C-alpha positions as semicolon CSV with decimal commas, in nm:
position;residue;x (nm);y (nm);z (nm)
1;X;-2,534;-0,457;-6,001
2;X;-2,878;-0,339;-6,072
3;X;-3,246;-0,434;-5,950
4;X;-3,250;-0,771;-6,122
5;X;-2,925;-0,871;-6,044
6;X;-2,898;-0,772;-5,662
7;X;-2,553;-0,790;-5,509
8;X;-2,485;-1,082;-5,228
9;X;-2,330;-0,955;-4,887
10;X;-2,117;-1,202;-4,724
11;X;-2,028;-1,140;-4,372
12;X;-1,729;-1,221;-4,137
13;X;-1,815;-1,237;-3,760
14;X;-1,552;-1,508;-3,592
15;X;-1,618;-1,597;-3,242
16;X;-1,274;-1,601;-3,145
17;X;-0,920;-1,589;-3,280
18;X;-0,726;-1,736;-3,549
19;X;-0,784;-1,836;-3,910
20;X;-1,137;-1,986;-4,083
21;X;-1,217;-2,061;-4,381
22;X;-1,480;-2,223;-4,622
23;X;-1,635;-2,317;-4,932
24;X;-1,962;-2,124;-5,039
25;X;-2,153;-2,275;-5,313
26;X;-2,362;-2,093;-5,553
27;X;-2,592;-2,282;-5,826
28;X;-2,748;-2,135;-6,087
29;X;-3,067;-2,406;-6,154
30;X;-3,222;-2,222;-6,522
31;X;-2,830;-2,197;-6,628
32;X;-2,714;-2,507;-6,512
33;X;-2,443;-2,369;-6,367
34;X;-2,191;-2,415;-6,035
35;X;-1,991;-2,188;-5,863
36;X;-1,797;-2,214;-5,575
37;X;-1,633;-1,971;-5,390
38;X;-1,306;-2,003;-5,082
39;X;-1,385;-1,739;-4,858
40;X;-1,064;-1,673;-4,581
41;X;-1,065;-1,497;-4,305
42;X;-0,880;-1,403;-3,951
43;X;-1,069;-1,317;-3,624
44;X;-0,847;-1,104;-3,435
45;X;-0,892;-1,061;-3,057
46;X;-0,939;-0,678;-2,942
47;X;-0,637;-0,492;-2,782
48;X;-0,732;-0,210;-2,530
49;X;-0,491;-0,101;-2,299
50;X;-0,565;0,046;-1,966
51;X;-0,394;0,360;-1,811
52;X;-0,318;0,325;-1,493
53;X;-0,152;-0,017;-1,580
54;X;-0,294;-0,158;-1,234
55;X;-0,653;-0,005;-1,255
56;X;-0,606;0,105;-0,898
57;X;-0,767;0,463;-0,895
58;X;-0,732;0,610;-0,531
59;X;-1,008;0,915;-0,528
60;X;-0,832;1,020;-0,202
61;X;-1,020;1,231;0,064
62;X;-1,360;1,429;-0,009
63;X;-1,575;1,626;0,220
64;X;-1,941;1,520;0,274
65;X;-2,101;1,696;-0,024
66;X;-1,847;1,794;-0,208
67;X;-1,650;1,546;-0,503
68;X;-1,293;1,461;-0,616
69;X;-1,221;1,317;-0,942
70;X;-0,942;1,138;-1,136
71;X;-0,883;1,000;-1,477
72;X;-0,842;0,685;-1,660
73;X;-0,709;0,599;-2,047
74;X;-0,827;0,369;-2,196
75;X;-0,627;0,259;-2,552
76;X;-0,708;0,099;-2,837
77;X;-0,405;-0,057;-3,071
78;X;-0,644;-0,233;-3,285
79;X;-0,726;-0,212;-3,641
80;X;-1,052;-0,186;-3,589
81;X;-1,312;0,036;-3,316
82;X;-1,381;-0,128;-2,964
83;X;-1,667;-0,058;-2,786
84;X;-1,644;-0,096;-2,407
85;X;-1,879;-0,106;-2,074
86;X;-1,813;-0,091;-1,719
87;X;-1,972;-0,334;-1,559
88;X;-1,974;-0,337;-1,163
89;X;-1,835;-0,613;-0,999
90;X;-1,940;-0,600;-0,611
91;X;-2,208;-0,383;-0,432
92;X;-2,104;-0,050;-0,318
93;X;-2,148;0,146;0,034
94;X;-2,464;0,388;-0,122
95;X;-2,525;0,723;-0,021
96;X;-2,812;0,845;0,138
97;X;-3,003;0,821;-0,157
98;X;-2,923;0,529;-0,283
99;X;-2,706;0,620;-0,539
100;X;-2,372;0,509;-0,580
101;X;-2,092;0,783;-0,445
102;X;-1,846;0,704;-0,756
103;X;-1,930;0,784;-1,126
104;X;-1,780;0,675;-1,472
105;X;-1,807;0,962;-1,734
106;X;-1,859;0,799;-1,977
107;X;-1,953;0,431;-1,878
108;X;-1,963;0,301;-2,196
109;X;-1,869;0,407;-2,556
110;X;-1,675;0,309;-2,909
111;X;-1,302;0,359;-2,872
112;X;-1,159;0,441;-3,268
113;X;-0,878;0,207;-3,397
114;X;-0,538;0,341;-3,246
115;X;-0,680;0,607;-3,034
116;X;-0,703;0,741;-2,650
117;X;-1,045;0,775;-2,431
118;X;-1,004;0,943;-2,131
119;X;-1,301;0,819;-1,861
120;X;-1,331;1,084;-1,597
121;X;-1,408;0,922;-1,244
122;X;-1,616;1,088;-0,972
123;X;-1,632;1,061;-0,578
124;X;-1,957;1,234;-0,466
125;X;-2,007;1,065;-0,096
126;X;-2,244;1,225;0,091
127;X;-2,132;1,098;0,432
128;X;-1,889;1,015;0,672
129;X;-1,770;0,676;0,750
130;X;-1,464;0,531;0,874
131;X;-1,400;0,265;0,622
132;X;-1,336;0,365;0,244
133;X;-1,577;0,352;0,014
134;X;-1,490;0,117;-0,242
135;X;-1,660;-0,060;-0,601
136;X;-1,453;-0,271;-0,842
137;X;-1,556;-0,226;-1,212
138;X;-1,477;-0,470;-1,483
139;X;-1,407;-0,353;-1,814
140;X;-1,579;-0,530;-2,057
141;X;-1,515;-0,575;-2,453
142;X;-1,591;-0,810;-2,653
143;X;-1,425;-1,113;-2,719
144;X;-1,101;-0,943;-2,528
145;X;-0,798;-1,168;-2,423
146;X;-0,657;-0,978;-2,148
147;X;-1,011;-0,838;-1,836
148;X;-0,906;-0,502;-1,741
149;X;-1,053;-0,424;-1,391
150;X;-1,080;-0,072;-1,275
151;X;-1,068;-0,058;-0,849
152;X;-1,229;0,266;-0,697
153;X;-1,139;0,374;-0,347
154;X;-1,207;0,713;-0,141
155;X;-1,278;0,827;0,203
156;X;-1,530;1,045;0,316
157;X;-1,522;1,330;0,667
158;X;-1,764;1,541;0,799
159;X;-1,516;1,801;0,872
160;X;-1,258;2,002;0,634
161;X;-1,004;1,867;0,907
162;X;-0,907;1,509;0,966
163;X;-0,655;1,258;1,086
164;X;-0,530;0,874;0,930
165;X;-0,306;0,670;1,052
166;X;-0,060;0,610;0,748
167;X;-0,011;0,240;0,779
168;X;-0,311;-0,019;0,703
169;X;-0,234;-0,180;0,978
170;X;-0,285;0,133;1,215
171;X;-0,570;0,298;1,026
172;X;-0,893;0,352;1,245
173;X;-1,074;0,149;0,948
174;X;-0,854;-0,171;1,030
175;X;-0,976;-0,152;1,383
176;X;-1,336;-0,226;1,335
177;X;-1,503;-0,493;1,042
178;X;-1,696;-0,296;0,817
179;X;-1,999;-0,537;0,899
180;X;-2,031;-0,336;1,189
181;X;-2,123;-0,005;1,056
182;X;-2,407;0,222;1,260
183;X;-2,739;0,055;1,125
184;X;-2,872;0,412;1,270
185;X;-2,641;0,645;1,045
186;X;-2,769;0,988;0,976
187;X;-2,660;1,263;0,804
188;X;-2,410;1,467;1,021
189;X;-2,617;1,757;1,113
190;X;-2,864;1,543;1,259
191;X;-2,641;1,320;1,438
192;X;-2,684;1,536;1,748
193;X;-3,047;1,507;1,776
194;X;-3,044;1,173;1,656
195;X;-2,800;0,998;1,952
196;X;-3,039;1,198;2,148
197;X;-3,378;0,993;2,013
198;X;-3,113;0,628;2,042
199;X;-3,037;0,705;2,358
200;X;-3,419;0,795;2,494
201;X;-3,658;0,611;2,317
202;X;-3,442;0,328;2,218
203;X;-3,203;0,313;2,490
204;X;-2,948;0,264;2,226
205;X;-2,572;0,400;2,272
206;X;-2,458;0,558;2,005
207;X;-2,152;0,377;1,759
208;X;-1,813;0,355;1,931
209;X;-1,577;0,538;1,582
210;X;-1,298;0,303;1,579
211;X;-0,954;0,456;1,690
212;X;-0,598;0,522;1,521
213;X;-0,422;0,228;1,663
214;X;0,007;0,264;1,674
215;X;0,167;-0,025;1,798
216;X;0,557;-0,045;1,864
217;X;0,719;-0,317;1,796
218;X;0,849;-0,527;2,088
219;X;1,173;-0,597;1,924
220;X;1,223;-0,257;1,717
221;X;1,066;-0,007;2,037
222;X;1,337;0,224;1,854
223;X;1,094;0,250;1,566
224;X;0,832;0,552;1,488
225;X;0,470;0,544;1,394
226;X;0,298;0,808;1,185
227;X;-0,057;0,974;1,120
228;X;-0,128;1,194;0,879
229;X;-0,361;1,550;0,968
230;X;-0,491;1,717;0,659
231;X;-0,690;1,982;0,595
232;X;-0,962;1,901;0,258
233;X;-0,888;2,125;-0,042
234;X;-1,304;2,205;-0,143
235;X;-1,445;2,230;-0,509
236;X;-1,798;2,295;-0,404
237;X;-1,825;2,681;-0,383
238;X;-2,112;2,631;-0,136
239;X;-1,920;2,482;0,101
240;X;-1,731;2,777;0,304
241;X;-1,430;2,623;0,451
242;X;-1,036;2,759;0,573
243;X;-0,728;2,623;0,724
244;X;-0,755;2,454;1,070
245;X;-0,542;2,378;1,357
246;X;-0,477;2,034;1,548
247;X;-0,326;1,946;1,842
248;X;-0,243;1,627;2,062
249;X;-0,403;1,628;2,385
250;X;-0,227;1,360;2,622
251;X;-0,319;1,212;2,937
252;X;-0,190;1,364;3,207
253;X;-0,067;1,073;3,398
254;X;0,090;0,931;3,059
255;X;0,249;1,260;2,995
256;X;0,464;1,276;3,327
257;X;0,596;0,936;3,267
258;X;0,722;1,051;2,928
259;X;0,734;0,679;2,736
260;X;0,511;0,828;2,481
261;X;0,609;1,156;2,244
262;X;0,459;1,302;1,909
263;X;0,646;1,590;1,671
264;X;0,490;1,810;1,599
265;X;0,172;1,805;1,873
266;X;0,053;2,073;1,762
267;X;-0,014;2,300;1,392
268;X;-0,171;2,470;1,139
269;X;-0,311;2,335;0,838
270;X;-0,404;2,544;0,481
271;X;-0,664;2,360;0,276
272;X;-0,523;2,083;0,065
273;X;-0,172;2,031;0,255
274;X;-0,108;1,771;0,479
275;X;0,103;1,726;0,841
276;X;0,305;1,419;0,896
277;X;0,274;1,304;1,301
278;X;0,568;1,145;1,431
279;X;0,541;0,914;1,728
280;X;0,791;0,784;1,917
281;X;0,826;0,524;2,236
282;X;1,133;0,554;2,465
283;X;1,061;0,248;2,748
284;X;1,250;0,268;3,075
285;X;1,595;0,110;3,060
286;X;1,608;-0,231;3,248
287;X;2,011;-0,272;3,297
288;X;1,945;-0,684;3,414
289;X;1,651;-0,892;3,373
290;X;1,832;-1,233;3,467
291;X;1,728;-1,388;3,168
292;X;1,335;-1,327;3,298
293;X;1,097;-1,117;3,093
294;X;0,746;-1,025;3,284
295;X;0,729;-0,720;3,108
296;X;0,393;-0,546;2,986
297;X;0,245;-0,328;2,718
298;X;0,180;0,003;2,790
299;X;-0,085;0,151;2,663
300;X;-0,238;0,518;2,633
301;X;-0,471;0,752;2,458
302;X;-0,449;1,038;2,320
303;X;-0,660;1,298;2,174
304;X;-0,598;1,477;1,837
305;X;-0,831;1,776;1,823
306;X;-0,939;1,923;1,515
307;X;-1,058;2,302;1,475
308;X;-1,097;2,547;1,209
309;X;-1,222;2,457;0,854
310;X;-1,563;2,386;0,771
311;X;-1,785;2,197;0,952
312;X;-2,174;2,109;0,903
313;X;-2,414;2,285;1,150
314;X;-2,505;2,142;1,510
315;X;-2,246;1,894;1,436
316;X;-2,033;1,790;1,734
317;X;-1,662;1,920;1,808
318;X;-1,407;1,673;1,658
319;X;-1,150;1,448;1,810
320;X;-0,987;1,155;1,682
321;X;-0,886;0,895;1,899
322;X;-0,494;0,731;1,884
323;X;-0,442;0,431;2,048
324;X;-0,046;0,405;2,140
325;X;0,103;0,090;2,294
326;X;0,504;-0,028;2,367
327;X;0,604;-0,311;2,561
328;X;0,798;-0,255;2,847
329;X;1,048;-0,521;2,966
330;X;1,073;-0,537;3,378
């Protein structure tokens, strides 16, 4: 081709998948010529694979200004470059400024034909809460068959030391709807001060922080519950932290009548381990109940204090709360 006879581009951009094909006509008016032309093509969806197959990515526990991070793969087995974008699906619990605690490095991008992308996920909370934080991101290509969603989760503490109850249904998070979050949350070294100002000029108690809850079955009181007490490994080198120490603190009424126990009560934590609690209920043995049963649930508190580890300023000591309750047949 030169300048007078320019070459004609003829592009293929199918909508969707499967086979098209038609009939381009060219005439030639001062030659008094016709010519047509079959053009053929094949749209082919895009193929991207996601890695975790599941898109669950659990960030696991971060201190209050300090980050975890994990990574997902994203594949592409098709003949021909993707790009992608992650688009958010739901609104997420901010931070203080505004700003969304998770990050997608990077959010969007062209993935080459047959090749990996890794997309490096951040948790950068900068406060405590009892629920998780949580977003749901879709993953969206072009014209793709298969949505990919990607779900974020992670949990955020004030302290370097903290307790979880290891099944949803006892975790403190379960106890409470998440509609009912502290419309006065402040950052943790003001929280002091602030319950203060509540309390006085608004006459305002503070938030009641939902307990552990670890219910024994009625028909299984044989059966354990468990919490977990860990101690936060920290990547921010501004953040001085160390191991800590827990321990159970019972009521002492509860404790003489035994029903309740825990192993171990009491312990020592390095940062980035973990301590399983074991609870156990051991009810009074009723030898006859004539076929009646006007038993009751018993039900007790106990304390598991935290110490050690790092801890923001002026911020209060820290206990969490365990809710224990087995029924008792009489």
């Amino acid at each position: 081709p030169n300048s007078s006879h320019p070459p004609i581009v003829v592009q293929f951009a199918p909508s969707g998948q499967g086979v098209r094909q038609e009939t381009v006509t060219f005439k030639a008016g001062n030659l008094g010529r016709t010519v047509r032309i079959a053009l053929r093509g094949e749209g082919v969806s895009p193929v991207l694979a996601l890695s975790p197959d599941d898109g669950v990515i659990d960030l696991g526990h971060a201190l209050e200004g300090d980050e975890t991070s994990s990574i997902v793969t994203l594949h592409n087995s098709s003949v021909f470059p993707l790009r992608y974008t992650l688009e958010p699906l739901d609104d997420v619990h901010t931070n203080f400024n505004n700003q969304s605690p998770f990050s997608c490095i990077p959010s969007e991008a062209d993935i080459q034909p047959g090749k990996d992308l890794e997309v490096k996920i951040k948790f950068q909370p900068d406060h405590e809460r009892p629920w998780l934080f949580h977003q749901n991101l879709r993953v969206q290509v072009p014209n793709q068959v298969k949505e990919h969603t990607i779900y974020l989760s992670g949990r955020c503490h004030a302290r370097q030391m903290y307790a979880v109850g290891d099944d949803l249904d006892s975790d403190a998070a379960r106890q409470v709807p998440e509609s009912m979050e502290d419309p006065f949350m402040v950052p943790t070294a003001l929280k002091s001060s602030a319950v203060e100002a509540q309390q006085s000029l608004l006459g305002v108690s503070p938030a009641v922080t939902p307990e552990i809850k670890l219910t024994f079955p009625r028909d299984d009181p044989d059966a354990t519950r468990t919490i977990t007490v860990g101690c936060l490994e920290i990547a921010n080198p501004d953040l001085k932290g160390g191991p800590g120490t827990y321990e159970l603190e019972w009521e002492p009424e509860m404790a003489k009548l035994g029903y309740f126990s825990a192993t171990p009560d009491k312990g020592n934590v390095a940062p980035g381990n973990t301590v399983q609690v074991t609870f156990s209920f051991s009810p009074p043995v009723i030898e006859e109940t004539y076929g009646l049963d006007v038993g009751q649930w018993s039900r007790t508190v106990v304390k598991c204090n935290l110490k050690g580890g790092y801890a923001p300023e002026e911020s209060p000591e820290a206990a969490v709360r365990i809710l224990l309750e087995g029924y008792i047949p009489v």
